[in-house]
Tab-separated table of C-alpha atoms in Angstrom:
chain	number	residue	atom	x	y	z
A	528	MET	CA	-16.026	-39.884	38.805
A	529	PRO	CA	-16.266	-39.934	34.978
A	530	LYS	CA	-19.712	-38.329	35.165
A	531	GLU	CA	-18.463	-35.641	37.531
A	532	THR	CA	-15.523	-34.952	35.258
A	533	ALA	CA	-17.800	-34.606	32.242
A	534	LEU	CA	-20.105	-32.329	34.197
A	535	VAL	CA	-17.234	-30.141	35.323
A	536	GLY	CA	-15.985	-29.964	31.746
A	537	GLU	CA	-19.379	-28.757	30.502
A	538	THR	CA	-19.573	-26.216	33.290
A	539	MET	CA	-16.141	-24.823	32.402
A	540	ARG	CA	-16.851	-24.533	28.681
A	541	THR	CA	-20.136	-22.647	29.024
A	542	PRO	CA	-18.643	-19.431	30.547
A	543	ASN	CA	-16.046	-19.409	27.755
A	544	ARG	CA	-18.784	-19.343	25.153
A	545	VAL	CA	-20.625	-16.623	27.016
A	546	ALA	CA	-17.416	-14.598	27.357
A	547	TRP	CA	-16.767	-14.838	23.612
A	548	LEU	CA	-20.352	-13.786	22.845
A	549	VAL	CA	-20.239	-10.868	25.297
A	550	GLY	CA	-16.877	-9.771	23.927
A	551	PHE	CA	-18.152	-9.876	20.354
A	552	VAL	CA	-21.294	-7.883	21.190
A	553	ALA	CA	-19.181	-5.336	23.076
A	554	TRP	CA	-16.913	-4.987	20.052
A	555	ILE	CA	-19.937	-4.377	17.828
A	556	CYS	CA	-21.306	-1.753	20.205
A	557	LEU	CA	-17.995	0.069	20.610
A	558	ALA	CA	-16.892	-0.142	16.986
A	559	SER	CA	-18.331	3.216	15.992
A	560	SER	CA	-16.895	5.052	18.996
A	561	VAL	CA	-13.446	3.577	18.481
A	562	GLN	CA	-13.441	4.388	14.773
A	563	ALA	CA	-14.473	7.956	15.500
A	564	GLN	CA	-11.075	8.552	17.107
A	565	ARG	CA	-9.151	7.543	13.994
A	566	ALA	CA	-7.648	10.077	11.612
A	567	ASP	CA	-8.590	8.293	8.380
A	568	ARG	CA	-12.012	9.942	8.344
A	569	GLY	CA	-13.570	13.000	6.800
A	570	LEU	CA	-16.037	15.619	8.038
A	571	VAL	CA	-18.968	17.321	6.376
A	572	THR	CA	-19.893	20.771	7.602
A	573	GLY	CA	-22.011	23.626	6.375
A	574	ILE	CA	-24.631	26.278	7.032
A	575	VAL	CA	-28.332	26.018	6.217
A	576	THR	CA	-29.973	29.297	5.143
A	577	ASP	CA	-33.279	30.516	3.711
A	578	PRO	CA	-33.605	32.401	0.394
A	579	THR	CA	-32.759	35.712	2.133
A	580	GLY	CA	-29.495	34.318	3.528
A	581	SER	CA	-30.704	34.096	7.123
A	582	ALA	CA	-29.692	31.068	9.165
A	583	VAL	CA	-32.249	28.294	9.593
A	584	ALA	CA	-32.025	26.892	13.119
A	585	GLY	CA	-33.463	23.513	14.046
A	586	ALA	CA	-33.296	22.068	10.516
A	587	THR	CA	-32.865	18.305	10.326
A	588	VAL	CA	-29.775	17.218	8.370
A	589	LYS	CA	-29.384	13.578	7.352
A	590	VAL	CA	-26.019	12.472	5.973
A	591	ARG	CA	-26.252	9.007	4.408
A	592	ASN	CA	-23.455	6.788	3.091
A	593	ASP	CA	-24.609	5.527	-0.305
A	594	SER	CA	-22.685	2.231	-0.002
A	595	THR	CA	-23.336	1.210	3.593
A	596	GLY	CA	-26.683	2.920	4.195
A	597	VAL	CA	-25.409	4.297	7.513
A	598	GLU	CA	-27.254	7.559	8.233
A	599	THR	CA	-26.073	10.331	10.551
A	600	VAL	CA	-28.868	12.622	11.754
A	601	LEU	CA	-27.995	16.163	12.872
A	602	THR	CA	-29.800	19.356	13.831
A	603	THR	CA	-28.564	22.812	12.892
A	604	ASN	CA	-27.735	25.196	15.736
A	605	GLU	CA	-28.824	28.817	16.192
A	606	ALA	CA	-26.363	29.883	13.502
A	607	GLY	CA	-27.776	27.324	11.094
A	608	ALA	CA	-24.509	25.367	11.195
A	609	TYR	CA	-23.996	21.619	11.326
A	610	THR	CA	-20.924	19.362	11.499
A	611	THR	CA	-20.847	15.596	11.279
A	612	PRO	CA	-18.710	13.325	13.421
A	613	PRO	CA	-15.815	11.675	11.540
A	614	LEU	CA	-17.218	9.674	8.608
A	615	ILE	CA	-15.679	6.758	6.733
A	616	LEU	CA	-14.576	7.629	3.216
A	617	GLY	CA	-17.067	7.290	0.408
A	618	THR	CA	-19.937	8.961	-1.416
A	619	TYR	CA	-22.725	10.541	0.628
A	620	SER	CA	-26.166	12.056	0.161
A	621	ILE	CA	-27.296	14.981	2.340
A	622	THR	CA	-30.964	15.661	2.999
A	623	VAL	CA	-32.100	18.843	4.776
A	624	ASP	CA	-35.688	19.567	5.771
A	625	HIS	CA	-37.545	22.061	7.953
A	626	ALA	CA	-41.179	23.043	8.334
A	627	GLY	CA	-42.211	25.671	5.781
A	628	PHE	CA	-39.412	24.773	3.331
A	629	LYS	CA	-38.953	22.297	0.527
A	630	ALA	CA	-36.646	19.398	1.421
A	631	ALA	CA	-33.196	19.777	-0.105
A	632	LEU	CA	-31.216	16.769	-1.354
A	633	ARG	CA	-27.561	16.969	-2.254
A	634	SER	CA	-26.132	13.755	-3.721
A	635	GLY	CA	-22.701	12.625	-4.861
A	636	VAL	CA	-20.781	14.310	-2.035
A	637	GLN	CA	-17.320	12.743	-1.930
A	638	VAL	CA	-15.713	12.463	1.521
A	639	MET	CA	-11.919	12.092	1.472
A	640	GLY	CA	-9.446	11.344	4.234
A	641	ALA	CA	-8.542	14.101	6.718
A	642	GLU	CA	-10.677	16.565	4.748
A	643	THR	CA	-13.490	18.814	5.950
A	644	ILE	CA	-16.018	19.082	3.130
A	645	ARG	CA	-18.079	22.300	3.110
A	646	GLN	CA	-21.683	21.796	1.972
A	647	ASP	CA	-23.862	24.875	2.495
A	648	VAL	CA	-27.547	24.414	1.721
A	649	THR	CA	-30.157	27.057	0.832
A	650	LEU	CA	-33.760	25.974	1.487
A	651	ALA	CA	-36.535	27.105	-0.826
A	652	VAL	CA	-39.926	28.099	0.540
A	653	GLY	CA	-42.553	25.420	-0.002
A	654	ALA	CA	-44.062	22.217	1.351
A	655	VAL	CA	-41.818	19.651	2.994
A	656	SER	CA	-43.210	17.023	0.589
A	657	GLU	CA	-41.415	18.792	-2.246
A	658	THR	CA	-37.717	18.106	-2.792
A	659	VAL	CA	-35.027	20.144	-4.517
A	660	GLU	CA	-32.091	17.935	-5.602
A	661	VAL	CA	-28.590	19.223	-6.292
A	662	LYS	CA	-25.802	17.024	-7.587
A	663	GLY	CA	-22.668	17.344	-5.464
A	664	GLU	CA	-19.501	18.588	-7.119
A	665	ALA	CA	-15.869	18.331	-6.060
A	666	GLU	CA	-14.517	21.381	-4.297
A	667	THR	CA	-12.203	23.445	-6.483
A	668	LEU	CA	-10.720	25.191	-3.453
A	669	ASN	CA	-10.520	23.758	0.051
A	670	THR	CA	-11.249	26.639	2.430
A	671	THR	CA	-11.578	24.599	5.631
A	672	THR	CA	-8.056	23.198	6.066
A	673	ALA	CA	-4.705	24.856	5.360
A	674	ASP	CA	-2.620	21.814	4.494
A	675	VAL	CA	-1.255	21.183	1.014
A	676	SER	CA	-2.047	17.632	-0.053
A	677	HIS	CA	-2.605	15.302	-2.980
A	678	THR	CA	-5.034	12.354	-2.978
A	679	VAL	CA	-4.977	9.180	-5.068
A	680	ASP	CA	-7.991	6.861	-4.884
A	681	GLU	CA	-8.414	3.167	-5.669
A	682	ASN	CA	-9.135	3.868	-9.362
A	683	TYR	CA	-5.419	4.452	-9.888
A	684	TYR	CA	-4.624	0.993	-8.510
A	685	LYS	CA	-7.211	-0.513	-10.865
A	686	ALA	CA	-6.111	1.381	-13.975
A	687	LEU	CA	-2.322	1.574	-13.592
A	688	PRO	CA	0.246	-1.201	-13.158
A	689	VAL	CA	1.799	-1.482	-9.700
A	690	ILE	CA	5.595	-1.331	-9.594
A	691	MET	CA	7.141	-4.464	-8.147
A	692	GLY	CA	9.830	-4.154	-5.503
A	693	ALA	CA	11.523	-7.459	-6.473
A	694	ASP	CA	8.949	-9.691	-4.792
A	695	VAL	CA	6.232	-7.415	-3.367
A	696	ARG	CA	3.504	-5.287	-4.959
A	697	LEU	CA	3.909	-1.949	-3.223
A	698	ALA	CA	0.959	0.332	-2.453
A	699	GLU	CA	3.459	3.153	-2.024
A	700	SER	CA	4.405	2.996	-5.719
A	701	VAL	CA	1.659	5.577	-6.468
A	702	LEU	CA	3.902	8.136	-4.762
A	703	GLN	CA	5.633	8.351	-8.152
A	704	MET	CA	2.651	10.536	-9.200
A	705	GLN	CA	2.972	12.839	-6.203
A	706	PRO	CA	4.140	16.370	-7.152
A	707	GLY	CA	7.462	17.095	-5.453
A	708	TYR	CA	8.231	13.421	-4.747
A	709	LEU	CA	11.805	12.378	-5.525
A	710	PRO	CA	12.521	8.620	-5.390
A	711	MET	CA	15.937	7.277	-4.545
A	712	LYS	CA	18.550	7.094	-7.289
A	713	PRO	CA	18.449	3.644	-8.953
A	714	ASN	CA	21.326	1.496	-7.744
A	715	GLY	CA	20.701	-1.703	-9.694
A	716	ASP	CA	18.970	-3.396	-6.766
A	717	PRO	CA	15.413	-4.412	-7.775
A	718	MET	CA	14.356	-4.506	-4.109
A	719	PHE	CA	14.021	-0.709	-4.179
A	720	ARG	CA	11.892	-0.367	-7.320
A	721	GLY	CA	8.729	1.552	-6.418
A	722	SER	CA	9.773	1.818	-2.771
A	723	GLN	CA	9.813	5.083	-0.833
A	724	PHE	CA	13.085	4.046	0.797
A	725	ASN	CA	15.613	6.888	0.767
A	726	SER	CA	13.106	9.171	-0.990
A	727	ARG	CA	12.269	12.768	-0.207
A	728	ILE	CA	9.331	15.134	-0.696
A	729	ASN	CA	9.616	18.808	-1.676
A	730	GLY	CA	13.349	18.851	-1.025
A	731	GLY	CA	13.023	17.528	2.521
A	732	GLN	CA	15.381	15.107	4.187
A	733	THR	CA	15.596	11.518	3.037
A	734	ARG	CA	13.715	8.941	5.109
A	735	ALA	CA	11.814	11.800	6.790
A	736	THR	CA	8.309	10.808	5.716
A	737	GLU	CA	5.884	9.203	8.151
A	738	ASN	CA	3.247	6.633	7.241
A	739	PHE	CA	-0.268	6.176	8.609
A	740	PHE	CA	-2.689	3.314	8.029
A	741	ASP	CA	-6.289	3.953	9.065
A	742	GLY	CA	-5.073	6.769	11.292
A	743	ALA	CA	-2.378	4.769	13.110
A	744	ALA	CA	1.284	5.613	12.501
A	745	PHE	CA	3.315	2.637	11.365
A	746	GLY	CA	6.647	4.362	11.078
A	747	TYR	CA	9.090	5.954	8.729
A	748	ALA	CA	10.404	4.816	5.361
A	749	SER	CA	13.476	3.285	7.019
A	750	GLY	CA	12.353	0.221	8.968
A	751	HIS	CA	8.918	1.686	9.683
A	752	GLN	CA	9.665	2.071	13.408
A	753	GLN	CA	11.076	-1.450	13.589
A	754	SER	CA	7.798	-2.932	12.344
A	755	GLN	CA	9.522	-3.784	9.036
A	756	GLU	CA	6.150	-3.298	7.351
A	757	SER	CA	6.854	-1.872	3.895
A	758	ALA	CA	3.288	-0.973	2.921
A	759	PRO	CA	-0.332	-2.048	3.313
A	760	SER	CA	-1.720	-4.638	0.936
A	761	VAL	CA	-2.574	-3.103	-2.430
A	762	GLU	CA	-5.959	-4.833	-2.553
A	763	ALA	CA	-7.018	-3.296	0.789
A	764	VAL	CA	-6.244	0.350	-0.034
A	765	GLN	CA	-9.100	2.683	-0.875
A	766	GLU	CA	-7.184	5.938	-0.852
A	767	VAL	CA	-3.696	7.375	-0.385
A	768	LYS	CA	-3.273	10.977	0.711
A	769	VAL	CA	0.079	12.766	0.812
A	770	ILE	CA	0.330	15.899	2.969
A	771	THR	CA	3.384	17.977	2.172
A	772	THR	CA	3.120	21.311	4.007
A	773	SER	CA	0.987	23.306	6.493
A	774	TYR	CA	0.321	20.291	8.679
A	775	LEU	CA	-2.518	20.179	11.167
A	776	ALA	CA	-1.777	19.717	14.880
A	777	GLN	CA	-2.573	15.997	14.683
A	778	TYR	CA	0.687	15.493	12.787
A	779	GLY	CA	3.676	17.608	13.652
A	780	HIS	CA	6.974	15.801	14.311
A	781	THR	CA	8.098	14.893	10.786
A	782	SER	CA	9.635	17.295	8.293
A	783	GLY	CA	9.384	15.280	5.113
A	784	GLY	CA	5.648	14.774	4.605
A	785	PHE	CA	2.894	12.396	5.690
A	786	ILE	CA	1.481	9.481	3.730
A	787	GLU	CA	-1.960	8.321	4.862
A	788	TYR	CA	-3.413	5.012	3.657
A	789	THR	CA	-7.108	4.317	4.170
A	790	SER	CA	-8.478	0.796	3.916
A	791	LYS	CA	-11.618	-0.202	2.091
A	792	SER	CA	-14.891	-0.614	3.954
A	793	GLY	CA	-17.591	-3.231	3.661
A	794	THR	CA	-20.957	-2.263	2.156
A	795	ASN	CA	-24.540	-3.489	2.414
A	796	THR	CA	-23.801	-6.017	-0.332
A	797	LEU	CA	-21.578	-9.023	0.299
A	798	HIS	CA	-18.748	-8.888	-2.199
A	799	GLY	CA	-15.271	-10.313	-2.604
A	800	SER	CA	-12.463	-11.134	-4.984
A	801	ALA	CA	-9.621	-13.590	-5.471
A	802	TYR	CA	-6.370	-12.843	-7.262
A	803	GLU	CA	-3.024	-14.272	-8.276
A	804	TYR	CA	-0.031	-12.341	-9.611
A	805	PHE	CA	2.904	-14.444	-10.660
A	806	GLY	CA	6.362	-14.158	-12.104
A	807	ASN	CA	8.427	-16.936	-13.680
A	808	ASP	CA	11.854	-16.962	-15.303
A	809	ALA	CA	10.278	-18.778	-18.278
A	810	LEU	CA	8.675	-15.432	-19.150
A	811	ASN	CA	11.842	-13.365	-18.606
A	812	ALA	CA	14.295	-12.219	-21.238
A	813	ALA	CA	17.717	-13.838	-21.298
A	814	GLY	CA	19.590	-10.667	-20.368
A	815	PHE	CA	23.139	-9.627	-21.232
A	816	PHE	CA	24.678	-12.932	-20.153
A	817	GLY	CA	21.827	-14.934	-21.619
A	818	LYS	CA	23.838	-17.993	-22.676
A	819	ALA	CA	25.041	-18.426	-19.118
A	820	GLY	CA	21.452	-19.239	-18.117
A	821	LYS	CA	18.613	-17.303	-16.550
A	822	THR	CA	18.379	-16.567	-12.848
A	823	PRO	CA	15.813	-18.957	-11.296
A	824	TYR	CA	12.728	-16.926	-10.409
A	825	ARG	CA	9.362	-17.990	-8.976
A	826	ASN	CA	7.037	-15.351	-7.523
A	827	ASN	CA	3.420	-15.892	-6.481
A	828	ASP	CA	1.376	-13.126	-4.854
A	829	PHE	CA	-2.127	-14.393	-4.170
A	830	GLY	CA	-5.005	-13.751	-1.809
A	831	PHE	CA	-8.626	-12.768	-1.457
A	832	THR	CA	-10.855	-9.966	-0.234
A	833	VAL	CA	-14.342	-10.156	1.256
A	834	GLY	CA	-16.590	-7.478	2.709
A	835	GLY	CA	-20.209	-6.876	3.582
A	836	PRO	CA	-22.632	-6.366	6.451
A	837	VAL	CA	-22.156	-8.126	9.792
A	838	VAL	CA	-25.082	-10.541	10.008
A	839	ILE	CA	-25.694	-13.125	12.736
A	840	PRO	CA	-28.892	-15.005	11.823
A	841	LYS	CA	-31.694	-14.398	14.327
A	842	VAL	CA	-29.295	-12.381	16.516
A	843	TYR	CA	-28.003	-9.293	14.706
A	844	ASP	CA	-28.587	-7.613	11.331
A	845	GLY	CA	-25.793	-5.203	10.475
A	846	HIS	CA	-27.334	-3.773	7.291
A	847	ASN	CA	-27.107	0.034	7.393
A	848	LYS	CA	-25.183	-0.253	10.694
A	849	THR	CA	-22.124	-2.512	10.930
A	850	HIS	CA	-19.862	-3.733	8.145
A	851	PHE	CA	-16.573	-5.570	7.712
A	852	PHE	CA	-13.807	-5.898	5.143
A	853	VAL	CA	-11.016	-8.486	5.152
A	854	ASN	CA	-8.001	-8.868	2.884
A	855	ILE	CA	-5.489	-11.682	3.317
A	856	ASP	CA	-2.437	-11.613	1.068
A	857	TRP	CA	0.322	-14.203	0.676
A	858	THR	CA	3.620	-13.876	-1.161
A	859	ARG	CA	5.827	-16.860	-2.071
A	860	PHE	CA	9.136	-15.780	-3.562
A	861	ARG	CA	11.906	-18.137	-4.671
A	862	SER	CA	14.937	-16.948	-6.581
A	863	GLY	CA	18.559	-17.630	-7.304
A	864	VAL	CA	21.238	-14.941	-7.354
A	865	LEU	CA	19.665	-11.714	-8.592
A	866	PRO	CA	21.271	-10.427	-11.818
A	867	GLY	CA	21.731	-6.833	-10.638
A	868	PHE	CA	25.337	-5.798	-10.047
A	869	GLY	CA	24.438	-4.727	-6.544
A	870	ASN	CA	23.262	-8.254	-5.666
A	871	THR	CA	25.950	-10.533	-7.178
A	872	THR	CA	27.771	-12.450	-4.469
A	873	PRO	CA	31.359	-13.158	-5.562
A	874	THR	CA	32.268	-16.825	-5.796
A	875	ASP	CA	35.656	-18.216	-4.829
A	876	ALA	CA	36.695	-18.154	-8.494
A	877	PHE	CA	35.742	-14.463	-8.748
A	878	LYS	CA	37.765	-13.665	-5.654
A	879	ALA	CA	40.777	-15.358	-7.277
A	880	GLY	CA	40.366	-13.218	-10.396
A	881	ASN	CA	38.764	-15.924	-12.536
A	882	PHE	CA	35.653	-14.536	-14.219
A	883	SER	CA	35.610	-17.052	-17.065
A	884	SER	CA	32.198	-18.397	-16.036
A	885	LEU	CA	30.682	-15.118	-17.197
A	886	LEU	CA	31.981	-15.621	-20.738
A	887	THR	CA	30.027	-17.620	-23.262
A	888	GLY	CA	32.857	-18.621	-25.646
A	889	ASN	CA	35.197	-21.605	-25.608
A	890	GLN	CA	38.626	-21.743	-24.030
A	891	ALA	CA	41.372	-20.834	-26.452
A	892	LYS	CA	44.013	-23.369	-27.531
A	893	MET	CA	47.799	-23.079	-27.414
A	894	THR	CA	50.694	-25.157	-28.692
A	895	LEU	CA	53.354	-26.258	-26.213
A	896	CYS	CA	57.058	-26.525	-26.961
A	897	ASP	CA	56.707	-30.228	-27.582
A	898	GLY	CA	53.980	-29.631	-30.163
A	899	ARG	CA	51.047	-30.634	-28.024
A	900	VAL	CA	47.894	-28.510	-28.361
A	901	VAL	CA	46.243	-27.821	-25.020
A	902	ASN	CA	43.781	-25.402	-23.498
A	903	ALA	CA	45.381	-21.977	-23.286
A	904	VAL	CA	46.264	-20.542	-19.892
A	905	ASP	CA	48.120	-17.407	-18.919
A	906	ALA	CA	51.336	-17.215	-16.908
A	907	LEU	CA	49.349	-17.566	-13.675
A	908	GLY	CA	47.472	-20.611	-14.893
A	909	ASN	CA	44.155	-18.845	-15.490
A	910	PRO	CA	42.272	-20.030	-18.591
A	911	ILE	CA	42.305	-17.806	-21.666
A	912	MET	CA	38.879	-17.641	-23.309
A	913	GLU	CA	38.253	-16.983	-26.974
A	914	GLY	CA	37.142	-13.388	-27.477
A	915	ALA	CA	38.325	-12.310	-24.033
A	916	ILE	CA	39.539	-8.709	-23.795
A	917	TYR	CA	42.491	-7.974	-21.528
A	918	ASN	CA	43.590	-4.637	-20.187
A	919	PRO	CA	46.426	-3.386	-22.452
A	920	LEU	CA	47.629	-0.944	-19.795
A	921	VAL	CA	48.715	-3.633	-17.364
A	922	THR	CA	52.537	-3.511	-16.927
A	923	ALA	CA	53.034	-6.253	-14.345
A	924	THR	CA	55.164	-9.193	-15.547
A	925	VAL	CA	55.695	-12.788	-14.465
A	926	PRO	CA	59.112	-14.486	-14.924
A	927	THR	CA	59.097	-17.752	-16.895
A	928	THR	CA	61.171	-19.523	-19.626
A	929	ASP	CA	60.667	-19.963	-23.332
A	930	CYS	CA	60.848	-23.247	-25.215
A	931	LYS	CA	64.660	-23.085	-25.262
A	932	GLY	CA	64.864	-22.562	-21.507
A	933	ASN	CA	65.795	-18.918	-21.702
A	934	PRO	CA	64.340	-16.741	-18.901
A	935	VAL	CA	61.696	-14.271	-20.101
A	936	ASN	CA	59.114	-11.987	-18.528
A	937	VAL	CA	55.525	-12.197	-19.757
């Protein structure tokens, strides 16, 4: 029986391994087709002509990602036109060749999210072995899409400090640079610093913006469609694009603007990073009520990134084909009562009208009728602090007696 049990166990485990392997291979094979349906891509289109301006049909167009080495091969149609499938964001080189013409190379073409980049190419007469290279330049006017948008790439995250929303580094803080963006009015609550909560774009309604991450909607500024996801990880963002007006049909049901985040992609080179951002009350200023002590504060935001080609030794080499990028981010936040007026929870003493704990002086002294000197209190028994300021307009009185027993109102 023990042998049979062991044999059965081996037999049951083998299909599981095969299933995992088949599933993984299927994921690799389908990855490109699934990604092609996402909206966080860009297109390259154009027309290939000869020196007279006539269309060149049948020209071979190769669009190559400079970072990943992935090459898309196309052929121009009868009108000399070509259009790529959706491409991941990055820098591309375009090579065009046809018999009887010199090969044309256009490098440095920047593909941005939800953009259609127009790259027309004119072939010069000559041998195919000769190459004419043209450095790509950014378009000064986008003539292929009608939307009005503004794009911020990862260089801004590298060069500018990220606003902290109390305990979280917010990728959405770059919206502060967006023309027409109006953040919420500060209310003393540090949780909203840098957040798009209650913001508006171009005079639209508050909380009317919709957010996309790699082409998938993850909700509105308020609650993010119950996902409670405030923003993608800063370290994983390659680009943020804000579309304000003249939306394409793929959007359409939000009046306040669209914010599209695009994640980074792996390249042919294995690369990674590790980081730690921390906050500690030992580094904080004392504040207005400094002598009363600082608010305890411990904040650690740490994680790592890693990306590169998918390589399974002796099974699969993903160079120039399949790549991955992973970012895992942790936040550990420990704090006492936040000092902002919008976050102070009243204690029992506060509710009773005793705010003496907020004062830094000593309790005043008073002399009783019998000559004893004691800590000063008012008619209600509340302590009187040195330097305390009382409202002179108060007219309410409390009946009591003086040292001779005569009734008085104080």
